[in-house]
Short mmCIF file of C-alpha atoms in Angstrom, two decimals:
data_model
loop_
_atom_site.label_atom_id
_atom_site.label_comp_id
_atom_site.label_asym_id
_atom_site.label_seq_id
_atom_site.Cartn_x
_atom_site.Cartn_y
_atom_site.Cartn_z
CA MET A 49 0.02 -0.21 0.02
CA THR A 50 2.70 2.47 0.97
CA ARG A 51 4.58 1.73 -2.12
CA ILE A 52 1.20 2.62 -4.57
CA PHE A 53 0.68 5.90 -2.55
CA ILE A 54 4.61 6.46 -3.41
CA VAL A 55 4.64 4.92 -6.84
CA SER A 56 1.50 8.07 -7.29
CA LEU A 57 3.59 10.96 -5.76
CA LEU A 58 5.87 9.68 -7.80
CA PHE A 59 3.48 10.75 -10.87
CA PHE A 60 2.32 14.06 -9.13
CA LEU A 61 6.03 15.13 -8.71
CA VAL A 62 7.17 14.52 -12.49
CA SER A 63 3.25 16.21 -13.46
CA SER A 64 3.77 19.21 -11.40
CA ALA A 65 7.61 19.51 -11.23
CA LEU A 66 7.88 19.30 -15.29
CA GLY A 67 5.03 22.11 -15.61
CA HIS A 68 6.19 24.46 -12.85
CA ASP A 69 6.37 28.25 -14.64
CA GLY A 70 5.76 30.79 -11.79
CA MET A 71 8.50 32.76 -12.53
CA PRO A 72 6.82 36.62 -12.57
CA VAL A 73 7.12 38.78 -15.53
CA TYR A 74 10.06 41.58 -14.25
CA LEU A 75 9.83 45.88 -15.08
CA GLU A 76 11.69 48.53 -14.47
CA PHE A 77 10.07 52.19 -15.04
CA ASN A 78 12.78 54.63 -14.37
CA GLU A 79 12.35 58.76 -14.54
CA ILE A 80 14.89 60.38 -16.99
CA SER A 81 13.68 63.33 -16.42
CA ASP A 82 11.10 65.40 -15.63
CA SER A 83 8.79 64.73 -18.87
CA GLU A 84 11.45 61.33 -19.94
CA TYR A 85 10.64 57.83 -18.69
CA GLU A 86 12.69 53.81 -19.40
CA LEU A 87 10.28 51.53 -19.17
CA ALA A 88 12.20 48.04 -19.59
CA TRP A 89 10.81 44.63 -19.16
CA ARG A 90 11.88 40.73 -18.88
CA ILE A 91 9.18 38.29 -19.57
CA PRO A 92 10.35 34.21 -18.07
CA SER A 93 11.42 31.70 -20.55
CA SER A 94 8.10 30.13 -19.49
CA VAL A 95 5.75 32.08 -21.97
CA GLN A 96 5.68 30.53 -25.43
CA SER A 97 7.23 32.77 -28.32
CA THR A 98 4.15 33.55 -29.99
CA ASN A 99 2.56 34.87 -26.69
CA LEU A 100 4.92 37.48 -25.48
CA PRO A 101 3.14 40.27 -24.26
CA THR A 102 2.66 44.13 -25.44
CA VAL A 103 4.78 46.00 -22.97
CA SER A 104 3.80 49.70 -23.01
CA LEU A 105 3.27 53.31 -20.85
CA GLU A 106 0.04 54.91 -20.75
CA GLY A 107 -1.44 58.17 -19.24
CA ASP A 108 -0.55 60.83 -22.25
CA CYS A 109 2.32 59.54 -23.71
CA ASP A 110 4.68 59.17 -26.56
CA GLU A 111 6.94 56.63 -27.54
CA GLN A 112 10.22 58.23 -28.45
CA LYS A 113 12.85 55.25 -28.37
CA THR A 114 13.01 51.35 -28.86
CA LEU A 115 16.30 50.58 -27.72
CA PRO A 116 17.87 47.07 -29.09
CA ALA A 117 17.75 43.96 -27.38
CA THR A 118 19.29 40.72 -27.33
CA THR A 119 16.73 38.46 -27.31
CA ARG A 120 12.43 39.08 -27.74
CA TYR A 121 11.81 37.91 -23.83
CA ARG A 122 14.03 41.72 -22.98
CA GLY A 123 13.14 44.46 -24.24
CA LYS A 124 13.57 48.96 -23.54
CA ARG A 125 11.08 51.62 -24.47
CA ILE A 126 11.52 55.62 -23.88
CA TYR A 127 8.93 57.68 -23.55
CA GLU A 128 7.59 61.85 -23.13
CA CYS A 129 5.29 62.09 -20.61
CA VAL A 130 4.32 65.72 -20.90
CA ASP A 131 1.54 66.51 -17.93
CA ARG A 132 2.56 65.43 -14.93
CA GLU A 133 -0.95 65.25 -13.60
CA VAL A 134 -2.25 62.56 -15.83
CA SER A 135 -1.36 59.01 -13.59
CA LEU A 136 0.87 56.86 -15.71
CA GLN A 137 0.10 52.99 -15.72
CA ILE A 138 1.53 50.12 -17.71
CA SER A 139 -0.43 47.93 -19.52
CA LEU A 140 0.44 43.74 -20.19
CA SER A 141 -1.18 42.85 -22.66
CA PHE A 142 -0.75 38.76 -23.83
CA PRO A 143 -2.15 38.43 -27.08
CA ARG A 144 -3.13 34.75 -26.46
CA THR A 145 -3.87 33.52 -23.03
CA ASN A 146 -2.60 34.96 -19.17
CA PRO A 147 -0.41 32.39 -18.78
CA SER A 148 -1.00 33.22 -14.62
CA LEU A 149 2.53 34.69 -13.83
CA SER A 150 2.46 37.78 -11.46
CA THR A 151 4.78 41.28 -12.23
CA ILE A 152 7.05 42.78 -10.22
CA VAL A 153 7.73 46.47 -11.26
CA LEU A 154 10.37 48.41 -10.26
CA VAL A 155 9.88 52.08 -9.91
CA GLU A 156 12.60 54.29 -9.77
CA ARG A 157 11.88 58.23 -9.15
CA SER A 158 14.74 61.20 -9.06
CA GLY A 159 15.11 61.77 -5.62
CA PHE A 160 13.79 59.13 -4.36
CA ARG A 161 14.46 55.39 -3.27
CA SER A 162 13.72 53.08 -5.31
CA GLU A 163 9.96 50.86 -4.92
CA PHE A 164 8.44 47.69 -5.75
CA LEU A 165 5.24 46.84 -6.89
CA TYR A 166 3.58 43.59 -7.24
CA ALA A 167 0.79 42.68 -9.28
CA GLY A 168 -0.99 38.82 -9.43
CA PRO A 169 -1.44 36.84 -11.89
CA GLY A 170 -4.33 38.23 -14.42
CA VAL A 171 -3.65 42.02 -13.73
CA GLN A 172 -2.90 43.88 -16.81
CA ALA A 173 -2.36 46.96 -15.98
CA ILE A 174 -0.49 48.93 -12.98
CA GLU A 175 -0.20 52.11 -11.74
CA ILE A 176 2.70 54.26 -10.99
CA PRO A 177 2.21 55.62 -7.82
CA SER A 178 3.05 59.70 -7.51
CA SER A 179 4.87 59.01 -4.54
CA ILE A 180 7.46 56.27 -3.77
CA ASN A 181 6.57 53.99 -0.11
CA GLU A 182 9.53 53.00 1.41
CA LYS A 183 7.62 50.42 3.18
CA SER A 184 6.40 48.36 -0.55
CA LEU A 185 9.91 46.43 -0.75
CA LEU A 186 9.43 44.08 2.20
CA THR A 187 5.30 44.42 1.46
CA GLU A 188 5.78 43.67 -2.02
CA TYR A 189 8.98 40.47 -2.05
CA SER A 190 6.53 38.92 1.44
CA LYS A 191 3.58 38.85 -1.21
CA LEU A 192 5.36 37.04 -4.12
CA GLY A 193 7.24 34.72 -1.43
CA LEU A 194 4.00 33.61 -0.13
CA GLU A 195 2.99 32.84 -3.45
CA HIS A 196 5.83 30.76 -4.59
CA ILE A 197 5.17 28.72 -1.51
CA LEU A 198 1.78 27.90 -1.75
CA ARG A 199 2.40 27.89 -5.78
CA GLY A 200 5.63 25.50 -4.86
CA TYR A 201 4.05 22.33 -4.34
CA ASP A 202 6.05 20.15 -5.67
CA HIS A 203 9.09 21.54 -4.56
CA LEU A 204 7.11 21.24 -0.75
CA LEU A 205 6.93 17.39 -1.79
CA PHE A 206 10.56 17.44 -2.57
CA VAL A 207 11.43 18.46 0.54
CA LEU A 208 8.98 15.54 2.69
CA CYS A 209 10.19 12.96 0.32
CA VAL A 210 13.60 13.54 2.28
CA VAL A 211 12.38 14.12 5.37
CA TRP A 212 10.99 10.49 4.88
CA LEU A 213 14.01 8.78 3.30
CA ALA A 214 16.06 10.42 6.38
CA PHE A 215 13.47 8.85 8.73
CA THR A 216 14.97 9.75 11.92
CA PHE A 217 15.88 12.65 14.03
CA ASN A 218 19.40 12.73 13.73
CA ARG A 219 19.23 11.60 10.24
CA ILE A 220 16.96 14.07 9.10
CA LEU A 221 18.67 17.28 10.47
CA LEU A 222 21.98 16.08 8.76
CA ALA A 223 20.10 16.23 5.51
CA VAL A 224 18.83 19.17 6.08
CA THR A 225 22.16 21.40 6.97
CA GLY A 226 23.74 19.44 3.89
CA PHE A 227 20.87 20.35 2.03
CA THR A 228 20.95 24.08 2.87
CA ILE A 229 24.98 24.47 3.36
CA ALA A 230 25.52 23.33 0.14
CA HIS A 231 21.98 25.14 -1.32
CA SER A 232 23.82 28.78 0.00
CA VAL A 233 27.06 27.64 -1.71
CA THR A 234 25.71 28.32 -5.28
CA LEU A 235 23.37 30.29 -4.97
CA GLY A 236 26.58 32.44 -3.37
CA LEU A 237 28.79 31.92 -6.54
CA ALA A 238 25.59 31.87 -8.58
CA ALA A 239 25.21 35.96 -7.17
CA MET A 240 29.18 36.52 -7.55
CA GLU A 241 28.94 35.83 -10.81
CA VAL A 242 32.03 32.91 -10.01
CA PHE A 243 29.75 30.48 -12.20
CA ALA A 244 26.28 29.82 -12.94
CA LEU A 245 23.74 27.53 -15.11
CA GLU A 246 21.57 28.15 -17.84
CA ILE A 247 17.73 28.33 -16.30
CA GLU A 248 16.24 25.50 -18.62
CA PRO A 249 18.34 23.44 -18.53
CA THR A 250 18.67 23.77 -14.39
CA GLU A 251 15.15 23.46 -14.01
CA ALA A 252 14.86 20.15 -15.98
CA LEU A 253 17.54 18.64 -13.60
CA ILE A 254 15.33 19.91 -10.46
CA ALA A 255 12.54 18.04 -12.14
CA LEU A 256 14.89 15.12 -12.46
CA SER A 257 16.21 15.51 -8.21
CA ILE A 258 12.52 15.16 -7.58
CA VAL A 259 12.23 12.29 -9.45
CA PHE A 260 15.01 10.69 -8.27
CA VAL A 261 13.70 10.94 -4.38
CA ALA A 262 10.24 9.96 -5.17
CA ALA A 263 11.66 7.13 -6.40
CA GLU A 264 13.93 6.26 -4.26
CA LEU A 265 10.97 5.79 -1.74
CA ALA A 266 8.84 3.94 -4.16
CA ARG A 267 11.80 1.31 -4.34
CA GLN A 268 12.75 0.48 -0.61
CA ASN A 269 15.73 -0.47 -0.99
CA ARG A 270 17.28 0.44 2.19
CA ALA A 271 20.94 -0.78 1.68
CA SER A 272 20.82 1.90 -1.29
CA LEU A 273 22.96 5.34 -0.80
CA SER A 274 20.35 7.33 -1.11
CA TRP A 275 18.59 5.29 2.08
CA ARG A 276 21.66 5.07 4.13
CA TYR A 277 23.06 8.45 3.69
CA PRO A 278 20.12 10.81 3.23
CA VAL A 279 23.20 13.31 3.53
CA VAL A 280 24.81 12.78 0.34
CA VAL A 281 21.66 12.86 -1.29
CA SER A 282 20.29 16.58 -0.12
CA SER A 283 24.22 17.89 -0.15
CA VAL A 284 24.25 17.13 -3.97
CA PHE A 285 20.70 18.15 -4.14
CA GLY A 286 21.40 21.33 -2.23
CA LEU A 287 23.95 22.26 -4.84
CA LEU A 288 21.68 21.73 -8.09
CA HIS A 289 18.56 24.20 -6.31
CA GLY A 290 21.04 26.90 -5.14
CA PHE A 291 21.54 27.34 -9.01
CA GLY A 292 18.14 27.27 -9.91
CA PHE A 293 17.19 29.36 -7.25
CA ALA A 294 19.87 31.62 -7.90
CA SER A 295 18.39 31.90 -12.07
CA VAL A 296 14.64 32.67 -10.21
CA LEU A 297 16.57 35.77 -8.00
CA GLU A 298 18.23 37.17 -11.87
CA GLU A 299 14.88 36.20 -13.16
CA ILE A 300 13.33 38.69 -11.13
CA GLY A 301 16.32 41.40 -10.84
CA LEU A 302 17.51 40.44 -7.35
#
């Protein structure tokens, strides 16, 4: 009965891991002068090339220039907005269906600290505030973090599988510690641009790591390396997940 449950869990993990596309759309709104603004965007690679959104600045604004980009998933435009009394908003319109992605906007105005805005999935117009709320950074990233925890149930189940594999308190403590240290090492290397991996193969390997742990539970071979030394498995996967987390942070501009 236990094996049937684990095999079912394995199937669920495979489908959810391969279908996970929770990285947000990242936008930057920069005030160049009293009437000039720069709007830049970065679209997650999980969005199909035929469904890339049209990003524009609305509110009595004229597009002055489109700057060259290295990929269709990134872009940058300069706008002139003469009437400062008219509220500005960023329009995000997908040609087909909205892929249920959240949006983060970095707002930079002259004389103010940077502010982050958060918009949930399905929001197509994001209003730019006329004044800066210095507490918005913590608030908006807390919202995003909570959303990703709730939507990232595949990764939560991966942790559950590792805990199940370790089973006893001391082994669980070692496995979690090994995962955390390894995760921090590769995250630090990627953050300092010492070494990094492309996001697509990294996500695929992370999905395979989830499948591997679930398969080990299904096999119930307690003589295997995974069962005898779960700290080794969690540490190796921790290195991989660190690169994945760094890729996510890079995608959202951190």
